[in-house]
Amino acid sequence: MRVKGGIVRKRKHNKILSKTKGYRMTKSRLYKVAHEAYMHAGQYAYNHRQRRGSELRRVWIAKINAACKNNNIQYKDFIAGLKKKNIELNRMVLADIGTNHPEVFTKIVESL
């Protein structure tokens, strides 16, 4: 007796096609093309998650630099001063303090 696996294949195809809803052109209609697009989308998502950390670090540095300019100090001197005084605040926290609590950031700069 021949087994064609119609139900299994249909479920598999529908699963991929439902995940590619909203994709452009045949990428949302044809299984072969949709499966390829779905696999690539997963790879792109993974790669961009890996890159997000360094991109956020750049944003934090820009925010800290802007806060430093308001306090007439260079970014490099500010970071060097923090290291010298053993103040262990990471860049994410410093960026948040610099944008949301400038008076606290000013006190940190004055303590250096």
mmCIF file of N, CA and C in Angstrom:
data_model
loop_
_atom_site.group_PDB
_atom_site.id
_atom_site.type_symbol
_atom_site.label_atom_id
_atom_site.label_comp_id
_atom_site.label_asym_id
_atom_site.label_seq_id
_atom_site.Cartn_x
_atom_site.Cartn_y
_atom_site.Cartn_z
ATOM 1 N N MET A 1 0.837 -1.182 0.000
ATOM 2 C CA MET A 1 0.000 0.000 0.000
ATOM 3 C C MET A 1 0.884 1.249 0.000
ATOM 4 N N ARG A 2 0.536 2.206 -0.820
ATOM 5 C CA ARG A 2 1.334 3.422 -0.955
ATOM 6 C C ARG A 2 0.859 4.486 0.031
ATOM 7 N N VAL A 3 1.821 5.120 0.727
ATOM 8 C CA VAL A 3 1.487 6.184 1.671
ATOM 9 C C VAL A 3 2.061 7.487 1.125
ATOM 10 N N LYS A 4 1.181 8.451 0.910
ATOM 11 C CA LYS A 4 1.633 9.711 0.330
ATOM 12 C C LYS A 4 1.843 10.793 1.385
ATOM 13 N N GLY A 5 1.303 10.645 2.572
ATOM 14 C CA GLY A 5 1.513 11.631 3.637
ATOM 15 C C GLY A 5 0.839 12.957 3.380
ATOM 16 N N GLY A 6 -0.361 12.928 2.848
ATOM 17 C CA GLY A 6 -1.055 14.157 2.485
ATOM 18 C C GLY A 6 -1.341 15.067 3.661
ATOM 19 N N ILE A 7 -1.832 14.485 4.757
ATOM 20 C CA ILE A 7 -2.205 15.305 5.911
ATOM 21 C C ILE A 7 -0.966 15.912 6.556
ATOM 22 N N VAL A 8 0.076 15.100 6.694
ATOM 23 C CA VAL A 8 1.310 15.572 7.323
ATOM 24 C C VAL A 8 1.922 16.702 6.503
ATOM 25 N N ARG A 9 1.978 16.499 5.191
ATOM 26 C CA ARG A 9 2.560 17.517 4.318
ATOM 27 C C ARG A 9 1.720 18.791 4.354
ATOM 28 N N LYS A 10 0.405 18.623 4.321
ATOM 29 C CA LYS A 10 -0.481 19.785 4.328
ATOM 30 C C LYS A 10 -0.288 20.600 5.607
ATOM 31 N N ARG A 11 -0.178 19.899 6.749
ATOM 32 C CA ARG A 11 0.040 20.592 8.023
ATOM 33 C C ARG A 11 1.366 21.343 8.020
ATOM 34 N N LYS A 12 2.400 20.672 7.515
ATOM 35 C CA LYS A 12 3.729 21.275 7.469
ATOM 36 C C LYS A 12 3.721 22.524 6.588
ATOM 37 N N HIS A 13 3.093 22.404 5.431
ATOM 38 C CA HIS A 13 3.022 23.535 4.505
ATOM 39 C C HIS A 13 2.221 24.687 5.116
ATOM 40 N N ASN A 14 1.082 24.347 5.718
ATOM 41 C CA ASN A 14 0.241 25.396 6.303
ATOM 42 C C ASN A 14 0.949 26.102 7.455
ATOM 43 N N LYS A 15 1.742 25.349 8.206
ATOM 44 C CA LYS A 15 2.487 25.934 9.324
ATOM 45 C C LYS A 15 3.457 27.003 8.811
ATOM 46 N N ILE A 16 4.204 26.665 7.744
ATOM 47 C CA ILE A 16 5.157 27.626 7.169
ATOM 48 C C ILE A 16 4.416 28.796 6.537
ATOM 49 N N LEU A 17 3.338 28.502 5.799
ATOM 50 C CA LEU A 17 2.597 29.567 5.125
ATOM 51 C C LEU A 17 1.940 30.517 6.129
ATOM 52 N N SER A 18 1.522 29.993 7.278
ATOM 53 C CA SER A 18 0.928 30.880 8.284
ATOM 54 C C SER A 18 1.995 31.772 8.915
ATOM 55 N N LYS A 19 3.229 31.277 9.018
ATOM 56 C CA LYS A 19 4.308 32.080 9.597
ATOM 57 C C LYS A 19 4.833 33.126 8.623
ATOM 58 N N THR A 20 4.546 32.956 7.334
ATOM 59 C CA THR A 20 5.029 33.922 6.341
ATOM 60 C C THR A 20 3.919 34.848 5.863
ATOM 61 N N LYS A 21 2.829 34.931 6.604
ATOM 62 C CA LYS A 21 1.760 35.864 6.245
ATOM 63 C C LYS A 21 2.306 37.283 6.325
ATOM 64 N N GLY A 22 1.987 38.086 5.340
ATOM 65 C CA GLY A 22 2.465 39.456 5.322
ATOM 66 C C GLY A 22 3.740 39.633 4.518
ATOM 67 N N TYR A 23 4.376 38.530 4.127
ATOM 68 C CA TYR A 23 5.553 38.629 3.270
ATOM 69 C C TYR A 23 5.083 39.035 1.876
ATOM 70 N N ARG A 24 5.953 39.665 1.108
ATOM 71 C CA ARG A 24 5.571 40.192 -0.195
ATOM 72 C C ARG A 24 5.586 39.119 -1.275
ATOM 73 N N MET A 25 4.741 39.330 -2.268
ATOM 74 C CA MET A 25 4.664 38.517 -3.488
ATOM 75 C C MET A 25 4.445 37.035 -3.172
ATOM 76 N N THR A 26 5.181 36.152 -3.851
ATOM 77 C CA THR A 26 4.918 34.720 -3.687
ATOM 78 C C THR A 26 5.504 34.166 -2.399
ATOM 79 N N LYS A 27 6.235 34.977 -1.677
ATOM 80 C CA LYS A 27 6.845 34.501 -0.432
ATOM 81 C C LYS A 27 5.796 34.158 0.617
ATOM 82 N N SER A 28 4.567 34.593 0.416
ATOM 83 C CA SER A 28 3.506 34.251 1.358
ATOM 84 C C SER A 28 2.542 33.216 0.783
ATOM 85 N N ARG A 29 2.729 32.806 -0.482
ATOM 86 C CA ARG A 29 1.769 31.907 -1.121
ATOM 87 C C ARG A 29 2.338 30.558 -1.531
ATOM 88 N N LEU A 30 3.562 30.542 -2.046
ATOM 89 C CA LEU A 30 4.147 29.289 -2.520
ATOM 90 C C LEU A 30 5.033 28.696 -1.432
ATOM 91 N N TYR A 31 4.830 27.395 -1.152
ATOM 92 C CA TYR A 31 5.541 26.774 -0.035
ATOM 93 C C TYR A 31 7.048 26.861 -0.194
ATOM 94 N N LYS A 32 7.561 26.486 -1.370
ATOM 95 C CA LYS A 32 9.015 26.438 -1.554
ATOM 96 C C LYS A 32 9.649 27.806 -1.305
ATOM 97 N N VAL A 33 9.061 28.819 -1.899
ATOM 98 C CA VAL A 33 9.582 30.179 -1.765
ATOM 99 C C VAL A 33 9.383 30.678 -0.331
ATOM 100 N N ALA A 34 8.223 30.359 0.253
ATOM 101 C CA ALA A 34 7.924 30.793 1.617
ATOM 102 C C ALA A 34 8.880 30.153 2.614
ATOM 103 N N HIS A 35 9.184 28.867 2.413
ATOM 104 C CA HIS A 35 10.094 28.163 3.322
ATOM 105 C C HIS A 35 11.484 28.792 3.268
ATOM 106 N N GLU A 36 11.936 29.101 2.075
ATOM 107 C CA GLU A 36 13.245 29.751 1.898
ATOM 108 C C GLU A 36 13.271 31.112 2.604
ATOM 109 N N ALA A 37 12.195 31.893 2.397
ATOM 110 C CA ALA A 37 12.114 33.220 3.014
ATOM 111 C C ALA A 37 12.066 33.105 4.534
ATOM 112 N N TYR A 38 11.343 32.100 5.035
ATOM 113 C CA TYR A 38 11.218 31.891 6.478
ATOM 114 C C TYR A 38 12.565 31.535 7.095
ATOM 115 N N MET A 39 13.328 30.682 6.422
ATOM 116 C CA MET A 39 14.643 30.288 6.924
ATOM 117 C C MET A 39 15.596 31.490 6.946
ATOM 118 N N HIS A 40 15.571 32.288 5.878
ATOM 119 C CA HIS A 40 16.434 33.467 5.837
ATOM 120 C C HIS A 40 16.029 34.483 6.909
ATOM 121 N N ALA A 41 14.720 34.622 7.131
ATOM 122 C CA ALA A 41 14.244 35.567 8.144
ATOM 123 C C ALA A 41 14.788 35.192 9.516
ATOM 124 N N GLY A 42 14.825 33.901 9.795
ATOM 125 C CA GLY A 42 15.372 33.433 11.068
ATOM 126 C C GLY A 42 16.847 33.754 11.200
ATOM 127 N N GLN A 43 17.590 33.592 10.115
ATOM 128 C CA GLN A 43 19.023 33.904 10.136
ATOM 129 C C GLN A 43 19.250 35.401 10.356
ATOM 130 N N TYR A 44 18.459 36.223 9.663
ATOM 131 C CA TYR A 44 18.597 37.669 9.814
ATOM 132 C C TYR A 44 18.272 38.088 11.247
ATOM 133 N N ALA A 45 17.218 37.502 11.803
ATOM 134 C CA ALA A 45 16.817 37.844 13.170
ATOM 135 C C ALA A 45 17.927 37.497 14.152
ATOM 136 N N TYR A 46 18.528 36.329 13.989
ATOM 137 C CA TYR A 46 19.610 35.897 14.879
ATOM 138 C C TYR A 46 20.797 36.851 14.775
ATOM 139 N N ASN A 47 21.208 37.157 13.538
ATOM 140 C CA ASN A 47 22.359 38.040 13.333
ATOM 141 C C ASN A 47 22.118 39.426 13.923
ATOM 142 N N HIS A 48 20.904 39.950 13.757
ATOM 143 C CA HIS A 48 20.624 41.284 14.259
ATOM 144 C C HIS A 48 20.529 41.304 15.783
ATOM 145 N N ARG A 49 20.094 40.195 16.375
ATOM 146 C CA ARG A 49 20.114 40.127 17.840
ATOM 147 C C ARG A 49 21.545 40.172 18.357
ATOM 148 N N GLN A 50 22.465 39.553 17.627
ATOM 149 C CA GLN A 50 23.867 39.572 18.046
ATOM 150 C C GLN A 50 24.452 40.973 17.919
ATOM 151 N N ARG A 51 24.030 41.696 16.890
ATOM 152 C CA ARG A 51 24.571 43.034 16.629
ATOM 153 C C ARG A 51 23.983 44.104 17.538
ATOM 154 N N ARG A 52 22.800 43.829 18.084
ATOM 155 C CA ARG A 52 22.088 44.849 18.845
ATOM 156 C C ARG A 52 22.904 45.372 20.024
ATOM 157 N N GLY A 53 23.678 44.502 20.662
ATOM 158 C CA GLY A 53 24.482 44.911 21.812
ATOM 159 C C GLY A 53 25.463 46.010 21.485
ATOM 160 N N SER A 54 26.196 45.850 20.384
ATOM 161 C CA SER A 54 27.189 46.869 20.024
ATOM 162 C C SER A 54 26.507 48.151 19.557
ATOM 163 N N GLU A 55 25.337 48.021 18.927
ATOM 164 C CA GLU A 55 24.619 49.217 18.495
ATOM 165 C C GLU A 55 24.116 50.005 19.699
ATOM 166 N N LEU A 56 23.626 49.294 20.708
ATOM 167 C CA LEU A 56 23.167 49.973 21.919
ATOM 168 C C LEU A 56 24.329 50.648 22.631
ATOM 169 N N ARG A 57 25.483 49.989 22.639
ATOM 170 C CA ARG A 57 26.663 50.585 23.276
ATOM 171 C C ARG A 57 27.006 51.914 22.612
ATOM 172 N N ARG A 58 26.918 51.968 21.268
ATOM 173 C CA ARG A 58 27.190 53.218 20.551
ATOM 174 C C ARG A 58 26.214 54.320 20.963
ATOM 175 N N VAL A 59 24.947 53.947 21.110
ATOM 176 C CA VAL A 59 23.930 54.919 21.513
ATOM 177 C C VAL A 59 24.218 55.431 22.922
ATOM 178 N N TRP A 60 24.575 54.510 23.826
ATOM 179 C CA TRP A 60 24.887 54.914 25.202
ATOM 180 C C TRP A 60 26.063 55.875 25.233
ATOM 181 N N ILE A 61 27.102 55.579 24.448
ATOM 182 C CA ILE A 61 28.288 56.434 24.420
ATOM 183 C C ILE A 61 27.924 57.826 23.906
ATOM 184 N N ALA A 62 27.055 57.891 22.889
ATOM 185 C CA ALA A 62 26.632 59.189 22.353
ATOM 186 C C ALA A 62 25.872 59.990 23.414
ATOM 187 N N LYS A 63 25.016 59.308 24.184
ATOM 188 C CA LYS A 63 24.249 59.996 25.231
ATOM 189 C C LYS A 63 25.163 60.495 26.350
ATOM 190 N N ILE A 64 26.129 59.655 26.743
ATOM 191 C CA ILE A 64 27.073 60.058 27.793
ATOM 192 C C ILE A 64 27.908 61.239 27.311
ATOM 193 N N ASN A 65 28.325 61.192 26.052
ATOM 194 C CA ASN A 65 29.124 62.271 25.474
ATOM 195 C C ASN A 65 28.350 63.587 25.496
ATOM 196 N N ALA A 66 27.051 63.527 25.164
ATOM 197 C CA ALA A 66 26.226 64.741 25.185
ATOM 198 C C ALA A 66 26.116 65.292 26.606
ATOM 199 N N ALA A 67 25.944 64.395 27.577
ATOM 200 C CA ALA A 67 25.854 64.834 28.977
ATOM 201 C C ALA A 67 27.187 65.415 29.445
ATOM 202 N N CYS A 68 28.292 64.835 28.981
ATOM 203 C CA CYS A 68 29.619 65.350 29.342
ATOM 204 C C CYS A 68 29.829 66.750 28.775
ATOM 205 N N LYS A 69 29.382 66.967 27.538
ATOM 206 C CA LYS A 69 29.538 68.288 26.917
ATOM 207 C C LYS A 69 28.772 69.349 27.698
ATOM 208 N N ASN A 70 27.608 68.967 28.249
ATOM 209 C CA ASN A 70 26.843 69.915 29.066
ATOM 210 C C ASN A 70 27.597 70.286 30.336
ATOM 211 N N ASN A 71 28.486 69.408 30.784
ATOM 212 C CA ASN A 71 29.264 69.651 32.005
ATOM 213 C C ASN A 71 30.710 70.047 31.711
ATOM 214 N N ASN A 72 30.992 70.411 30.465
ATOM 215 C CA ASN A 72 32.322 70.888 30.041
ATOM 216 C C ASN A 72 33.443 69.904 30.368
ATOM 217 N N ILE A 73 33.229 68.643 30.040
ATOM 218 C CA ILE A 73 34.266 67.629 30.226
ATOM 219 C C ILE A 73 34.229 66.716 29.005
ATOM 220 N N GLN A 74 35.392 66.232 28.609
ATOM 221 C CA GLN A 74 35.440 65.315 27.472
ATOM 222 C C GLN A 74 35.071 63.905 27.922
ATOM 223 N N TYR A 75 34.512 63.142 26.999
ATOM 224 C CA TYR A 75 34.091 61.766 27.297
ATOM 225 C C TYR A 75 35.262 60.931 27.796
ATOM 226 N N LYS A 76 36.400 61.034 27.100
ATOM 227 C CA LYS A 76 37.558 60.206 27.469
ATOM 228 C C LYS A 76 38.056 60.546 28.865
ATOM 229 N N ASP A 77 38.040 61.829 29.218
ATOM 230 C CA ASP A 77 38.471 62.244 30.557
ATOM 231 C C ASP A 77 37.481 61.768 31.624
ATOM 232 N N PHE A 78 36.197 61.788 31.265
ATOM 233 C CA PHE A 78 35.153 61.337 32.188
ATOM 234 C C PHE A 78 35.311 59.853 32.508
ATOM 235 N N ILE A 79 35.484 59.033 31.472
ATOM 236 C CA ILE A 79 35.638 57.585 31.658
ATOM 237 C C ILE A 79 36.930 57.279 32.416
ATOM 238 N N ALA A 80 38.000 57.987 32.079
ATOM 239 C CA ALA A 80 39.274 57.780 32.778
ATOM 240 C C ALA A 80 39.139 58.145 34.253
ATOM 241 N N GLY A 81 38.421 59.224 34.541
ATOM 242 C CA GLY A 81 38.199 59.633 35.926
ATOM 243 C C GLY A 81 37.396 58.605 36.711
ATOM 244 N N LEU A 82 36.383 58.025 36.049
ATOM 245 C CA LEU A 82 35.582 56.981 36.703
ATOM 246 C C LEU A 82 36.443 55.779 37.061
ATOM 247 N N LYS A 83 37.307 55.388 36.138
ATOM 248 C CA LYS A 83 38.183 54.239 36.383
ATOM 249 C C LYS A 83 39.172 54.536 37.510
ATOM 250 N N LYS A 84 39.680 55.767 37.537
ATOM 251 C CA LYS A 84 40.663 56.150 38.558
ATOM 252 C C LYS A 84 40.037 56.155 39.958
ATOM 253 N N LYS A 85 38.769 56.606 40.042
ATOM 254 C CA LYS A 85 38.070 56.674 41.329
ATOM 255 C C LYS A 85 37.373 55.351 41.689
ATOM 256 N N ASN A 86 37.513 54.333 40.828
ATOM 257 C CA ASN A 86 36.865 53.023 41.020
ATOM 258 C C ASN A 86 35.342 53.132 41.142
ATOM 259 N N ILE A 87 34.757 54.008 40.346
ATOM 260 C CA ILE A 87 33.299 54.111 40.269
ATOM 261 C C ILE A 87 32.849 53.154 39.177
ATOM 262 N N GLU A 88 32.140 52.105 39.562
ATOM 263 C CA GLU A 88 31.782 51.051 38.606
ATOM 264 C C GLU A 88 30.334 51.191 38.150
ATOM 265 N N LEU A 89 30.072 52.201 37.355
ATOM 266 C CA LEU A 89 28.771 52.358 36.710
ATOM 267 C C LEU A 89 28.957 52.039 35.237
ATOM 268 N N ASN A 90 28.110 51.160 34.706
ATOM 269 C CA ASN A 90 28.273 50.820 33.294
ATOM 270 C C ASN A 90 27.674 51.909 32.403
ATOM 271 N N ARG A 91 27.933 51.799 31.118
ATOM 272 C CA ARG A 91 27.542 52.850 30.183
ATOM 273 C C ARG A 91 26.027 52.974 30.059
ATOM 274 N N MET A 92 25.309 51.868 30.206
ATOM 275 C CA MET A 92 23.855 51.918 30.122
ATOM 276 C C MET A 92 23.291 52.784 31.253
ATOM 277 N N VAL A 93 23.779 52.568 32.465
ATOM 278 C CA VAL A 93 23.309 53.332 33.625
ATOM 279 C C VAL A 93 23.724 54.798 33.498
ATOM 280 N N LEU A 94 24.965 55.027 33.076
ATOM 281 C CA LEU A 94 25.437 56.409 32.918
ATOM 282 C C LEU A 94 24.618 57.162 31.873
ATOM 283 N N ALA A 95 24.269 56.488 30.771
ATOM 284 C CA ALA A 95 23.463 57.124 29.727
ATOM 285 C C ALA A 95 22.080 57.473 30.268
ATOM 286 N N ASP A 96 21.503 56.576 31.060
ATOM 287 C CA ASP A 96 20.190 56.822 31.643
ATOM 288 C C ASP A 96 20.241 57.999 32.621
ATOM 289 N N ILE A 97 21.263 58.021 33.464
ATOM 290 C CA ILE A 97 21.420 59.127 34.418
ATOM 291 C C ILE A 97 21.633 60.443 33.671
ATOM 292 N N GLY A 98 22.447 60.409 32.618
ATOM 293 C CA GLY A 98 22.751 61.622 31.861
ATOM 294 C C GLY A 98 21.542 62.214 31.172
ATOM 295 N N THR A 99 20.617 61.370 30.712
ATOM 296 C CA THR A 99 19.446 61.887 29.995
ATOM 297 C C THR A 99 18.283 62.198 30.934
ATOM 298 N N ASN A 100 18.041 61.343 31.931
ATOM 299 C CA ASN A 100 16.860 61.509 32.783
ATOM 300 C C ASN A 100 17.133 62.263 34.087
ATOM 301 N N HIS A 101 18.379 62.248 34.566
ATOM 302 C CA HIS A 101 18.717 62.908 35.830
ATOM 303 C C HIS A 101 20.017 63.707 35.672
ATOM 304 N N PRO A 102 19.976 64.820 34.934
ATOM 305 C CA PRO A 102 21.213 65.566 34.671
ATOM 306 C C PRO A 102 21.880 66.118 35.934
ATOM 307 N N GLU A 103 21.085 66.421 36.969
ATOM 308 C CA GLU A 103 21.677 66.960 38.201
ATOM 309 C C GLU A 103 22.525 65.902 38.911
ATOM 310 N N VAL A 104 22.101 64.645 38.846
ATOM 311 C CA VAL A 104 22.888 63.549 39.429
ATOM 312 C C VAL A 104 24.167 63.349 38.624
ATOM 313 N N PHE A 105 24.044 63.452 37.295
ATOM 314 C CA PHE A 105 25.218 63.305 36.429
ATOM 315 C C PHE A 105 26.239 64.404 36.732
ATOM 316 N N THR A 106 25.743 65.613 36.989
ATOM 317 C CA THR A 106 26.634 66.725 37.328
ATOM 318 C C THR A 106 27.389 66.438 38.625
ATOM 319 N N LYS A 107 26.703 65.841 39.607
ATOM 320 C CA LYS A 107 27.364 65.490 40.871
ATOM 321 C C LYS A 107 28.438 64.434 40.654
ATOM 322 N N ILE A 108 28.176 63.488 39.749
ATOM 323 C CA ILE A 108 29.179 62.461 39.434
ATOM 324 C C ILE A 108 30.408 63.119 38.819
ATOM 325 N N VAL A 109 30.170 64.070 37.896
ATOM 326 C CA VAL A 109 31.288 64.769 37.242
ATOM 327 C C VAL A 109 32.085 65.570 38.269
ATOM 328 N N GLU A 110 31.388 66.220 39.201
ATOM 329 C CA GLU A 110 32.072 67.031 40.216
ATOM 330 C C GLU A 110 32.893 66.173 41.174
ATOM 331 N N SER A 111 32.491 64.916 41.365
ATOM 332 C CA SER A 111 33.225 64.043 42.288
ATOM 333 C C SER A 111 34.540 63.546 41.699
ATOM 334 N N LEU A 112 34.732 63.744 40.390
ATOM 335 C CA LEU A 112 35.970 63.263 39.754
ATOM 336 C C LEU A 112 37.117 64.232 39.978
#
